[in-house]
Coordinates of C-alpha atoms in Angstrom, one line a residue:
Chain A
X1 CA 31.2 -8.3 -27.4
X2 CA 29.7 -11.1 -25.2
X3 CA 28.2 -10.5 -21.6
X4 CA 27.8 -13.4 -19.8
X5 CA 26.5 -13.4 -16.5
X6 CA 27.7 -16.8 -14.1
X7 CA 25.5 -18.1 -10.9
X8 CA 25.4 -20.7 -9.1
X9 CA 24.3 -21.4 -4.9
X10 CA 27.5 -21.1 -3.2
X11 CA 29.3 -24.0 -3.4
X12 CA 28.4 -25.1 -6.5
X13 CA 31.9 -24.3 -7.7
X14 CA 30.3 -22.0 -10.8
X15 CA 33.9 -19.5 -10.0
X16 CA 36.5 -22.8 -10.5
X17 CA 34.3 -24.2 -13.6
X18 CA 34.4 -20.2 -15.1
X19 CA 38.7 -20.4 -14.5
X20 CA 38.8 -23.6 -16.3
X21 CA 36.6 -22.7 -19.3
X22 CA 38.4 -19.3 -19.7
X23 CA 42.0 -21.0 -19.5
X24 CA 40.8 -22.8 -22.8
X25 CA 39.2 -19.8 -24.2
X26 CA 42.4 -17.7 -24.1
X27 CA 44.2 -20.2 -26.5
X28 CA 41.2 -19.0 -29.1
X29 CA 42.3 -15.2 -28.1
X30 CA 38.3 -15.6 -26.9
X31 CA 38.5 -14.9 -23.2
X32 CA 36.7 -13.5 -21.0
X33 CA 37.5 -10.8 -17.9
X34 CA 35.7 -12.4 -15.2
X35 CA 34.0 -9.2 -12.9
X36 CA 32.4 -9.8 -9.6
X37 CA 29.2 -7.9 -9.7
X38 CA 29.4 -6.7 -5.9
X39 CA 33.1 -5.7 -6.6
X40 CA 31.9 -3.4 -9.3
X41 CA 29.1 -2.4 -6.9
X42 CA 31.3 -1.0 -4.5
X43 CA 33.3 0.6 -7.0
X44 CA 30.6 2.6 -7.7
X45 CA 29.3 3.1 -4.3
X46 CA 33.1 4.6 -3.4
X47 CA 33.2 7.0 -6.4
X48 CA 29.8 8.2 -5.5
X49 CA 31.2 8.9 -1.6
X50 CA 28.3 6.4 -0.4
X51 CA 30.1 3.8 1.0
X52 CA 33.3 2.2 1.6
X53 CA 33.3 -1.0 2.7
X54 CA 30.7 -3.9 1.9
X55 CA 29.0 -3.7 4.9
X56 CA 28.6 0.0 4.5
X57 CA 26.8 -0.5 1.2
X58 CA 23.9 -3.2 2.7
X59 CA 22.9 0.2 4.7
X60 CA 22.9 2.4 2.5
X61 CA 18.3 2.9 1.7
X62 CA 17.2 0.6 -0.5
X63 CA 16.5 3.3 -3.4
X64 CA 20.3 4.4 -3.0
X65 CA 21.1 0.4 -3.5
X66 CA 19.1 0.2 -6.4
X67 CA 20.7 3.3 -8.0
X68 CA 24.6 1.7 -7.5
X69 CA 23.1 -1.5 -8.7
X70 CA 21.7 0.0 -12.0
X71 CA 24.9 2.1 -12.6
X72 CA 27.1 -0.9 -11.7
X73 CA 25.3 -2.7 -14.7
X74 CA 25.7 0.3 -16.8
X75 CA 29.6 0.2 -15.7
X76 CA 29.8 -3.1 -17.1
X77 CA 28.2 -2.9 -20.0
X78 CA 30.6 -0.1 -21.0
X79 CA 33.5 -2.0 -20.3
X80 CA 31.9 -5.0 -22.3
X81 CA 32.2 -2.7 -25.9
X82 CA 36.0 -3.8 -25.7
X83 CA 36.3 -6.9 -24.4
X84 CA 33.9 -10.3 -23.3
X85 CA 32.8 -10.0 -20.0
X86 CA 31.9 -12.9 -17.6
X87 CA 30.0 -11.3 -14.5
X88 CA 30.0 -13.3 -11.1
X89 CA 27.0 -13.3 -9.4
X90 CA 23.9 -14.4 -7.5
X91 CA 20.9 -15.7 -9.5
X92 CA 18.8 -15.5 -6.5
X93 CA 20.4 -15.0 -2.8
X94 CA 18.9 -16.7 0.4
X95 CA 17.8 -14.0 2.4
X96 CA 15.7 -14.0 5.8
X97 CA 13.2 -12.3 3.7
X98 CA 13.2 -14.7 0.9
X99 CA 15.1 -15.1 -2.6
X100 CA 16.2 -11.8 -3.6
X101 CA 16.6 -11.7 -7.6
X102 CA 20.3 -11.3 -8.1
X103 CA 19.5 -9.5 -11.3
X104 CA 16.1 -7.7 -11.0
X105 CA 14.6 -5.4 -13.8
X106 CA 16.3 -1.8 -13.3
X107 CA 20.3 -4.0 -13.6
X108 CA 19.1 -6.5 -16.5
X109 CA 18.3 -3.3 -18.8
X110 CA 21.8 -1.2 -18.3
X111 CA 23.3 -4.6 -18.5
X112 CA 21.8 -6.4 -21.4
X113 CA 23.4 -10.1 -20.8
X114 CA 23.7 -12.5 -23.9
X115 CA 23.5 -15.7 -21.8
X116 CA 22.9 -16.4 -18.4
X117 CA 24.4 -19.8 -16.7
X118 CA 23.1 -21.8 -13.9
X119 CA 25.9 -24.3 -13.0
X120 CA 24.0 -27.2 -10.6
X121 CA 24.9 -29.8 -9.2
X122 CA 23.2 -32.2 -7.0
X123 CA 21.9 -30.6 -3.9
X124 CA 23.5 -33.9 -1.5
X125 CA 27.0 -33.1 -3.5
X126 CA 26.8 -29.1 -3.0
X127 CA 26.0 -30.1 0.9
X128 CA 29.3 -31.8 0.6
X129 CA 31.6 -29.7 -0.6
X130 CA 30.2 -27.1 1.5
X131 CA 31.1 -29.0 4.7
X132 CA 34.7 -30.0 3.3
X133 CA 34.8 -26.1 2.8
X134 CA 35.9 -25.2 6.3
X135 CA 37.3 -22.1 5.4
X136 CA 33.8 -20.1 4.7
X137 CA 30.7 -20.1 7.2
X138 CA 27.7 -20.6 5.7
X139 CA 24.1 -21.0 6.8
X140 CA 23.3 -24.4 6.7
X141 CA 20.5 -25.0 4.1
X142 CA 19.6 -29.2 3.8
X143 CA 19.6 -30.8 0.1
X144 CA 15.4 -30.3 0.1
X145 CA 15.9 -26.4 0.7
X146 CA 19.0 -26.7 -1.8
X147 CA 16.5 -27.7 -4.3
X148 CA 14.2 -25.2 -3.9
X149 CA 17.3 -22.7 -4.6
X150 CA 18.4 -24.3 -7.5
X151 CA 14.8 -24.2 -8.8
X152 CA 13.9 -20.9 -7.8
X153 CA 17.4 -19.7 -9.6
X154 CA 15.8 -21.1 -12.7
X155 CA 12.8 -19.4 -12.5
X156 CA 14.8 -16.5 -12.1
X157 CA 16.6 -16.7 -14.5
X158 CA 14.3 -17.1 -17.5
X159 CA 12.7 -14.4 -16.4
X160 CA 15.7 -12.5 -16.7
X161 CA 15.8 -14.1 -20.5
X162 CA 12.3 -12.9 -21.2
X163 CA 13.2 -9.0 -20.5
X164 CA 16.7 -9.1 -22.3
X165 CA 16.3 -12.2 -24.6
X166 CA 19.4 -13.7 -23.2
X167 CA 19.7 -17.4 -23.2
X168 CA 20.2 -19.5 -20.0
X169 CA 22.1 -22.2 -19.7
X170 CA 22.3 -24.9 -17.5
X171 CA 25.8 -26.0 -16.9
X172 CA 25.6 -29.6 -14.7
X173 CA 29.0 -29.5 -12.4
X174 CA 29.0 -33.2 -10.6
X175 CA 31.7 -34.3 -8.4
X176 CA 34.6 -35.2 -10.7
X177 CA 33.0 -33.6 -13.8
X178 CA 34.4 -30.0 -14.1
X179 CA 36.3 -30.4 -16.8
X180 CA 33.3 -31.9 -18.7
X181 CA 31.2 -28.4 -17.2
X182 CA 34.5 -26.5 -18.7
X183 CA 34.4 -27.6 -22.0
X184 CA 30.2 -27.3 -22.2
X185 CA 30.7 -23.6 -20.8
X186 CA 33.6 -22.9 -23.8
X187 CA 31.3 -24.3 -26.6
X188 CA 28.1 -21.9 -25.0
X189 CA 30.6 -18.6 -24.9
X190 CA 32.6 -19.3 -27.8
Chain B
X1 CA -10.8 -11.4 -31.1
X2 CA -8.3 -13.8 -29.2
X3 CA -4.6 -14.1 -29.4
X4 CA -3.1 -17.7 -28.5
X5 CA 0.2 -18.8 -28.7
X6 CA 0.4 -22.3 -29.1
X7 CA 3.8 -24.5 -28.0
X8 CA 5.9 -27.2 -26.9
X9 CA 8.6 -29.2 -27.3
X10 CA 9.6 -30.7 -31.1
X11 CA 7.8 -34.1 -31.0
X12 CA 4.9 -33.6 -28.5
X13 CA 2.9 -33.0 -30.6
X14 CA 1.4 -29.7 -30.3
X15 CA 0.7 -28.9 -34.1
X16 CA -1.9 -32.3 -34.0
X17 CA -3.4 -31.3 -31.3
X18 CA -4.4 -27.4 -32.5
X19 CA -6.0 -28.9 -36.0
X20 CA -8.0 -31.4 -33.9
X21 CA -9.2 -28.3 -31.8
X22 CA -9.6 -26.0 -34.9
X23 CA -12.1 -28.6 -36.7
X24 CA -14.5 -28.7 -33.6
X25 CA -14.1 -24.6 -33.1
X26 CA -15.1 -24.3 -36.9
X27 CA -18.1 -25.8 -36.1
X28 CA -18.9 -23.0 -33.6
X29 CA -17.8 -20.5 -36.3
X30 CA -14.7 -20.1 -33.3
X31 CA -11.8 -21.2 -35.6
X32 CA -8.5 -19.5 -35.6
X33 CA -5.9 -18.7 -37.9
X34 CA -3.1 -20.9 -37.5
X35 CA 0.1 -19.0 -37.9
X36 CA 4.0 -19.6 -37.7
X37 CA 6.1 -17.1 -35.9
X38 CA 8.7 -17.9 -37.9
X39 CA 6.9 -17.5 -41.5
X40 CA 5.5 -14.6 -40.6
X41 CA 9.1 -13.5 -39.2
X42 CA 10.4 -14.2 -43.2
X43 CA 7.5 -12.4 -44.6
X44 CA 8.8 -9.2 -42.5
X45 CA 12.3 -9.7 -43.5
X46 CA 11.6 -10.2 -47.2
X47 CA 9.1 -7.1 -47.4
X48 CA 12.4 -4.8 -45.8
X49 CA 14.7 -7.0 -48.2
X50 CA 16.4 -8.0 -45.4
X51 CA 16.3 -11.8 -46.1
X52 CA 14.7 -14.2 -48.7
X53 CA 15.1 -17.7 -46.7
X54 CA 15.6 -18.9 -43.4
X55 CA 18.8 -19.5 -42.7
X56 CA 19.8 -15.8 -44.0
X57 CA 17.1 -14.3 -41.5
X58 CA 19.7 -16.3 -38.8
X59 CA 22.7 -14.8 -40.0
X60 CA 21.1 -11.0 -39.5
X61 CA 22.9 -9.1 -36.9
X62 CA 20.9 -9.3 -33.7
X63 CA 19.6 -6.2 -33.5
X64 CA 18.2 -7.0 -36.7
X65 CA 16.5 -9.7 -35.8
X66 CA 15.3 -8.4 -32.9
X67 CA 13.0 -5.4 -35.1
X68 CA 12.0 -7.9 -37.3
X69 CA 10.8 -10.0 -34.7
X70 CA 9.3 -7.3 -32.9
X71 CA 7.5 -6.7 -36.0
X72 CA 6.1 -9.8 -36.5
X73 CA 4.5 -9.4 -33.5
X74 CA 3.0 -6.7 -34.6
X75 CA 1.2 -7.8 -37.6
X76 CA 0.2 -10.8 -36.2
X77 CA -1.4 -8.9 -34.1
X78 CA -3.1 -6.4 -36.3
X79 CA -3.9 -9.4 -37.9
X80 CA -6.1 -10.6 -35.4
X81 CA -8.3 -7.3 -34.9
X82 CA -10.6 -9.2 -37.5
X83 CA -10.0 -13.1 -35.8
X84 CA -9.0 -15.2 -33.8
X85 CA -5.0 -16.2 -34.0
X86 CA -3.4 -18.9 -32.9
X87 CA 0.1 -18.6 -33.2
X88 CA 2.5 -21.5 -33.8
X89 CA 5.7 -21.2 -31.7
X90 CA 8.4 -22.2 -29.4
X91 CA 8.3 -21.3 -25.8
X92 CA 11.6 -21.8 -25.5
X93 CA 14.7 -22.7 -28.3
X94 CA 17.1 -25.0 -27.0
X95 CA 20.4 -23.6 -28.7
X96 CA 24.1 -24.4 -27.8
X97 CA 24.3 -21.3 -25.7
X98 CA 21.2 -22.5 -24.0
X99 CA 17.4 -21.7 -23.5
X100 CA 16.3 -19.0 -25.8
X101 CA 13.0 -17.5 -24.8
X102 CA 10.4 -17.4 -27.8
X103 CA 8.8 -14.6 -27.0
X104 CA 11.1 -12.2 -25.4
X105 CA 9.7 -8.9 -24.2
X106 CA 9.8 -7.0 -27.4
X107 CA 7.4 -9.4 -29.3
X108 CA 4.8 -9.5 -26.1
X109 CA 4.7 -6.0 -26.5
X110 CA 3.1 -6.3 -30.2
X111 CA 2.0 -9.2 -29.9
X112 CA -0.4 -9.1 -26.5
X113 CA -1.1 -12.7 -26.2
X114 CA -4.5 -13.7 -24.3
X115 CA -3.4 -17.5 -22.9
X116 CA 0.0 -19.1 -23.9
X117 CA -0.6 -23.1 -23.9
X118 CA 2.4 -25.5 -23.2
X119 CA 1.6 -28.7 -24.6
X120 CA 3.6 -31.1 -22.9
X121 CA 3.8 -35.0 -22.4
X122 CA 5.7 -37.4 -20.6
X123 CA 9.6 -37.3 -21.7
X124 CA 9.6 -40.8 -22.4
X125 CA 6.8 -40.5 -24.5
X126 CA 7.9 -37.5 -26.4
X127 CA 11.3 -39.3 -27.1
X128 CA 9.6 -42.2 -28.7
X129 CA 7.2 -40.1 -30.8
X130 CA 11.0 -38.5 -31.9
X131 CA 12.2 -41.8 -32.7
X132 CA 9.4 -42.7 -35.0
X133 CA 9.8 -39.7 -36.8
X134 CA 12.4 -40.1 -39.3
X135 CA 11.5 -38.0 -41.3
X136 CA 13.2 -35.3 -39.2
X137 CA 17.1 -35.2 -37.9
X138 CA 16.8 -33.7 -34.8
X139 CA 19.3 -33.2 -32.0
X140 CA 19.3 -36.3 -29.9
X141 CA 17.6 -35.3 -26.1
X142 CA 17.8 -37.0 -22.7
X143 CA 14.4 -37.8 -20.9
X144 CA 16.3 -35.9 -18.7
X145 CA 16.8 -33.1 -21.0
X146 CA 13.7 -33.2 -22.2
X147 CA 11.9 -32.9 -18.5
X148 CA 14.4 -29.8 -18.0
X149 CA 13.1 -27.6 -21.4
X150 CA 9.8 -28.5 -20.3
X151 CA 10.1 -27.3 -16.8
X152 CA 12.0 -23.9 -18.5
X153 CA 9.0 -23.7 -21.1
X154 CA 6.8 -23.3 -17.8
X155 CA 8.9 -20.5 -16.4
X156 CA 9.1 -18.7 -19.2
X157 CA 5.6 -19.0 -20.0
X158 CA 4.6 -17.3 -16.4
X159 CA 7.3 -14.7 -17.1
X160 CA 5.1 -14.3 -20.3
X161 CA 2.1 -13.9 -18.3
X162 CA 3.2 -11.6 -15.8
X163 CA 4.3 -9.0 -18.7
X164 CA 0.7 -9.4 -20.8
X165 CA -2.2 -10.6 -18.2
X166 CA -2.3 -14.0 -20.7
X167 CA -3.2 -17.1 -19.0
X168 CA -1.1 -19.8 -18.9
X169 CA -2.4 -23.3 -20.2
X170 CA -1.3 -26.5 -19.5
X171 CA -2.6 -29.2 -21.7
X172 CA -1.5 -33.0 -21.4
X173 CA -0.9 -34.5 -24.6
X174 CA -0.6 -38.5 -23.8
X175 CA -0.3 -41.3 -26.1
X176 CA -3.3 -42.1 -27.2
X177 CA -4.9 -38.6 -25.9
X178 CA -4.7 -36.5 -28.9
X179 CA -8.6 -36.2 -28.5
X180 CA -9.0 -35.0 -25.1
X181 CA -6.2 -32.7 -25.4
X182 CA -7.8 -31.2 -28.1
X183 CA -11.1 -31.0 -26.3
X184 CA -9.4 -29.0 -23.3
X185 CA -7.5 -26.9 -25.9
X186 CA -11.6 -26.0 -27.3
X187 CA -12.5 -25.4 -23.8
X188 CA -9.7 -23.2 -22.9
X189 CA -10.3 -20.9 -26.1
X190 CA -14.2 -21.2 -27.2
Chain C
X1 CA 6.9 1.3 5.1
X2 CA 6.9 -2.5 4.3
X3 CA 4.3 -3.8 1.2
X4 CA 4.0 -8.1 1.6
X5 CA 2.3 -10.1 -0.7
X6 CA 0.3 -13.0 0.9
X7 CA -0.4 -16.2 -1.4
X8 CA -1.1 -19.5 -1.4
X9 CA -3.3 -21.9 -3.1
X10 CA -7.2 -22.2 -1.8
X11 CA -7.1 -24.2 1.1
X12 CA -3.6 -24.2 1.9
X13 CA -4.2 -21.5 5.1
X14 CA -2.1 -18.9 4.0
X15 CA -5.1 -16.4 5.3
X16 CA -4.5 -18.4 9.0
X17 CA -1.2 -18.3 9.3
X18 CA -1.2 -14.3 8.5
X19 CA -3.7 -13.7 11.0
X20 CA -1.5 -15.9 13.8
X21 CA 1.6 -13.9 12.5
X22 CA 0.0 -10.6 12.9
X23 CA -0.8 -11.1 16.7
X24 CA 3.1 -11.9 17.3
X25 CA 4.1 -8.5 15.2
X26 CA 1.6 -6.5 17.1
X27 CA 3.2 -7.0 20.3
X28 CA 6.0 -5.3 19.0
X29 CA 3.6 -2.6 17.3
X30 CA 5.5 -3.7 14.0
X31 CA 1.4 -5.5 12.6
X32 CA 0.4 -5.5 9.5
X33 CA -3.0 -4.3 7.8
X34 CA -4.0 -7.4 6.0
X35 CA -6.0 -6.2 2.8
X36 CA -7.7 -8.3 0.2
X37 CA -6.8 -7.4 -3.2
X38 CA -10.0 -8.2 -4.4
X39 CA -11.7 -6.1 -1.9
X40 CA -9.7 -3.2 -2.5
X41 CA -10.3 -3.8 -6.7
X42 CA -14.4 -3.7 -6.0
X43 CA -13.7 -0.6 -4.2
X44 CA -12.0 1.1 -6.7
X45 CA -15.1 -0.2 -9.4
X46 CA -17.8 1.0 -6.9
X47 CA -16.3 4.5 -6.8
X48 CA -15.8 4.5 -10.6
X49 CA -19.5 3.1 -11.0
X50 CA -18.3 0.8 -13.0
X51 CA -19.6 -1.9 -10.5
X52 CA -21.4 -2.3 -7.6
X53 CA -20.9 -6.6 -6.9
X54 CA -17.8 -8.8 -7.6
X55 CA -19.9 -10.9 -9.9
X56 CA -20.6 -7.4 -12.3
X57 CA -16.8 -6.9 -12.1
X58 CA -16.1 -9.9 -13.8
X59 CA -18.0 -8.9 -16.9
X60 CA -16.2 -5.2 -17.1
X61 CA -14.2 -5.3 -20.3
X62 CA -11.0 -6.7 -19.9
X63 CA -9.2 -3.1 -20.7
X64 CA -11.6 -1.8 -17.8
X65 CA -10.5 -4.7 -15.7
X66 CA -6.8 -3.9 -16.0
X67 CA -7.4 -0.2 -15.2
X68 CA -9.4 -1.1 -11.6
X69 CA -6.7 -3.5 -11.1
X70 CA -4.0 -0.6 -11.7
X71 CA -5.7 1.6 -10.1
X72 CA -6.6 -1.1 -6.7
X73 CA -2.5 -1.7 -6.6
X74 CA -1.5 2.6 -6.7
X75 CA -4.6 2.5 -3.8
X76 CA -2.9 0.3 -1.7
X77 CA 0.8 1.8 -2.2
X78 CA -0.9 5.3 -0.9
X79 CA -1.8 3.4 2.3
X80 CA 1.1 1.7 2.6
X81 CA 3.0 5.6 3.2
X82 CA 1.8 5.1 7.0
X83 CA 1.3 1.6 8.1
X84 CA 2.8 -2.0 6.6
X85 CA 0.2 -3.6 4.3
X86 CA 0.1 -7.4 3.9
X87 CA -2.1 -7.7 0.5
X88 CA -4.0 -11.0 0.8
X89 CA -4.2 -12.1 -3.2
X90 CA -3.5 -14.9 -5.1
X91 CA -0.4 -15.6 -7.1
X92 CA -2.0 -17.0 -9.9
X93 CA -5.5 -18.0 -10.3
X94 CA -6.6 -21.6 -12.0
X95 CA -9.2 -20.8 -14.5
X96 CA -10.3 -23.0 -17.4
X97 CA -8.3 -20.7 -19.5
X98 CA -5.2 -21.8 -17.7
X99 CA -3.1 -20.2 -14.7
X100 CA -4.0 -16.3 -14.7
X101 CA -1.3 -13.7 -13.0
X102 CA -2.5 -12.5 -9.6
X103 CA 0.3 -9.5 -9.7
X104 CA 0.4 -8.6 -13.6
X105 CA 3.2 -6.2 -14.4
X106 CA 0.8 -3.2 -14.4
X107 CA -0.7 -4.0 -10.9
X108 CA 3.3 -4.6 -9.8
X109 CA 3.9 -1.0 -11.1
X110 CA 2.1 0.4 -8.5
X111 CA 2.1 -2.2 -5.5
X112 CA 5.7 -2.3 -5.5
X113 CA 6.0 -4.9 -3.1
X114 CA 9.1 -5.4 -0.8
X115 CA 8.3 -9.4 -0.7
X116 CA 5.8 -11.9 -1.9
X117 CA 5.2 -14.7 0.1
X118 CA 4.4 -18.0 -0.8
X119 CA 2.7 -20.1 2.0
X120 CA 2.9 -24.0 0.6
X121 CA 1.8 -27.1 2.0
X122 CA 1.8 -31.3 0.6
X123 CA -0.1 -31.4 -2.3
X124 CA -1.8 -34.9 0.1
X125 CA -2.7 -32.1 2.9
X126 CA -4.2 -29.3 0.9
X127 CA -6.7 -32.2 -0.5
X128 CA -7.9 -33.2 3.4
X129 CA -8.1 -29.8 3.8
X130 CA -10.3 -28.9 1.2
X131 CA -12.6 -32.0 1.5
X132 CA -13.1 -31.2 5.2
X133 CA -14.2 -27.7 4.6
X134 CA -17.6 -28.2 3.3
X135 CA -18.7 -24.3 3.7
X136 CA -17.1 -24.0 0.2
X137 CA -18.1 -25.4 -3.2
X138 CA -14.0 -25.9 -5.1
X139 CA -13.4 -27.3 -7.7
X140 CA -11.6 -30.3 -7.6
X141 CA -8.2 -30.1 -7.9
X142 CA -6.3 -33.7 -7.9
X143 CA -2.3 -33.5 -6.0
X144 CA -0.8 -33.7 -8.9
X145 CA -2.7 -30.7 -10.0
X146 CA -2.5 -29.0 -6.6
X147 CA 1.9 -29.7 -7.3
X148 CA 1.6 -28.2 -10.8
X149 CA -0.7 -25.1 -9.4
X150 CA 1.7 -24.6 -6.6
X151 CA 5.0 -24.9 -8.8
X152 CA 3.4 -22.3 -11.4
X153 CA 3.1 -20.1 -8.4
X154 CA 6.5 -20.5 -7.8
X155 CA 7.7 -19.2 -11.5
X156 CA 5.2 -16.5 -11.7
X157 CA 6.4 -15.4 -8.1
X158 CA 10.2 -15.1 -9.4
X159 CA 9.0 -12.8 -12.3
X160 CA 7.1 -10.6 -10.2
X161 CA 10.4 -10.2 -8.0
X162 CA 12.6 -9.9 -11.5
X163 CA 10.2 -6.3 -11.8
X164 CA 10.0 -5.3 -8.9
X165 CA 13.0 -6.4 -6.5
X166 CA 11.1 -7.8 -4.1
X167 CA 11.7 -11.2 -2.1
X168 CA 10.3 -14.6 -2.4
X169 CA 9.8 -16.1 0.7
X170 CA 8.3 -19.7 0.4
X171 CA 6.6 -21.0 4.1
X172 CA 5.6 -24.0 4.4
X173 CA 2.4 -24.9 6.6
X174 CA 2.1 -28.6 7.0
X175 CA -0.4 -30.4 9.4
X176 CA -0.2 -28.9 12.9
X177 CA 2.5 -26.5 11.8
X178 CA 1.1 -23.5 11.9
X179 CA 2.8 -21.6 14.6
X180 CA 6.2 -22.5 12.7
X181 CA 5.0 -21.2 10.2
X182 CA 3.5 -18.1 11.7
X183 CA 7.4 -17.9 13.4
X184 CA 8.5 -17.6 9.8
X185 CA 6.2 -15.3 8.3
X186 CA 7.2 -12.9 11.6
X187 CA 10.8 -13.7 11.0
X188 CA 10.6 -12.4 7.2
X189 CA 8.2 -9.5 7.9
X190 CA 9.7 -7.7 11.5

């Protein structure tokens, strides 16, 4: 079966443009369970008696992360022998410390993705929606430093592609458009 | 002796560009052997009667194609204990499920390039040299579009890099400019 | 203890705004031991006698080159098991040859480094600042070059994070900026 992995900068709307495109995959019995890659990470992190809650897990030493991390990959790719298997994620995430690779080495090898996708849009519409999204506080990041995210997921991301092979695509989601990102996203997984 | 792998977008003209540089290298007695990965990919599945054209190597399972590529790799690069190989490629395959790196990590294993060159050219540029060419049907590509796969070929050329030590070469390939290209493609491998 | 990769194209001050960072963090005895990379590689060659001068390092075989490399990043893990290390490198080096990796996988194998920093300035300012610094011979690199040298930085950066899980954190240092900067690089590192 397909693993597909889903990113975008928060905001982006990569989640609603993943609903649309599995609605129409499930009339082609061709869907796709949609996993949030920190859920699955916690899952782990609770079976191994590490950590209960989110915030527990971001303490936990980094070398315990990692391990959960890898295993959470491993996880998924089991579950991915029986059915198609959309992973929500972070290509990169904004950290004080810099861009942290959402996927790094020791997760892309248990995981083994058949396509990654970057859905973009344009960095003034992302600032946007973010503002009309009242519900969620975010760090303010301007449409220059927006850029840079978007670019840096790219660069990310075909460096994931180089250790697995996986493809990347690049899924545009403008204002208005996600129907059009819907349909592009069913024709890449189908 | 020296590995290259030489690529770029259809249409920019990357092909020209290495025979122009091979003539003034023979002169030098530096000339390479030009190869295709994707002939010596057929010649790999043919010997394991695995294939006998193409379009049958494309319909292999996966994992298939994977070992045959990884092999091809390999005897290119046992091929080039005695010379120099330059080895025609893509960097990156636009697909419908998105960018497909040409040289995932299983052929840079075999293959241990020495400098990856991205021929590239303006997008406009390359889309009229496309238009000319009717001798080829070719899937219709923005400027846009075309400024993106460039931009990918560039990440996953450093990605490349990072896993082999191979320098990464950047060669502008103008209208009109065939014959300085060339020179800095001379210069980058004499 | 924490392992920080300092880059940044020649001329940009990447070494400057270190060295300004570095008096902030040892006020809160959280400083860094700023290493050179190549300094550490020509001490690894000396004690090999495989070289005595940078210049005679340069013409070790390139399988001999890889092995001091190797052996410069384990050397600089080892020190980094009692006090933070900020390795001043390159992230990729402009040769004829084209854009070689400062951090190639094998030397990432043993640096492991927590983050890799980026220090980037205007294209427009890094050309002032190399024509006013006369003490060294450069070649010259024109802004569009300087973009392209900075941007492959970038996608090489991202790949050594995909390996290692380290961050990329991009600083900019424009024209009487530095102590922003510095603020930054102290933000990212304490």
């Amino acid at each position: 079966m397909t693993v597909a992995v889903l990113t975008g900068v928060p905001g982006v709307g990569a989640t609603t443009v993943a609903e649309e495109a599995n609605e129409a995959l499930e009339e082609h019995d061709a869907d796709y369970e949609v996993v949030s890659f920190g859920t699955v990470m916690l899952e782990v992190a609770r079976d191994e008696g590490l950590a209960e809650e989110r915030d527990e897990m971001r303490k936990l030493p980094s070398e315990e992360q990692r391990r959960v991390q890898e295993q959470a990959g491993e996880r998924i790719a089991e579950r991915a022998e029986d059915t198609n298997i959309m992973v929500d994620t972070h290509c990169t995430i904004k950290t004080p410390e810099g861009y942290l690779p959402g996927l790094p080495e020791w997760v892309l090898r248990g995981l083994q993705p058949d396509v990654v996708v970057l859905v973009e849009a344009d960095p003034d519409e992302i600032l946007f929606r973010r503002l009309d999204d009242e519900t969620r506080a975010r760090d303010f990041e301007s449409t220059k430093e927006l850029a840079t995210h978007q670019d840096m997921n790219r660069n990310a991301a075909m460096s994931y592609a180089t250790l697995t092979g996986a493809t990347v695509k690049i899924i545009k989601n403008p204002d208005g458009g996600v129907e059009d990102a819907a349909d592009e996203l069913v024709d890449a997984l189908a």
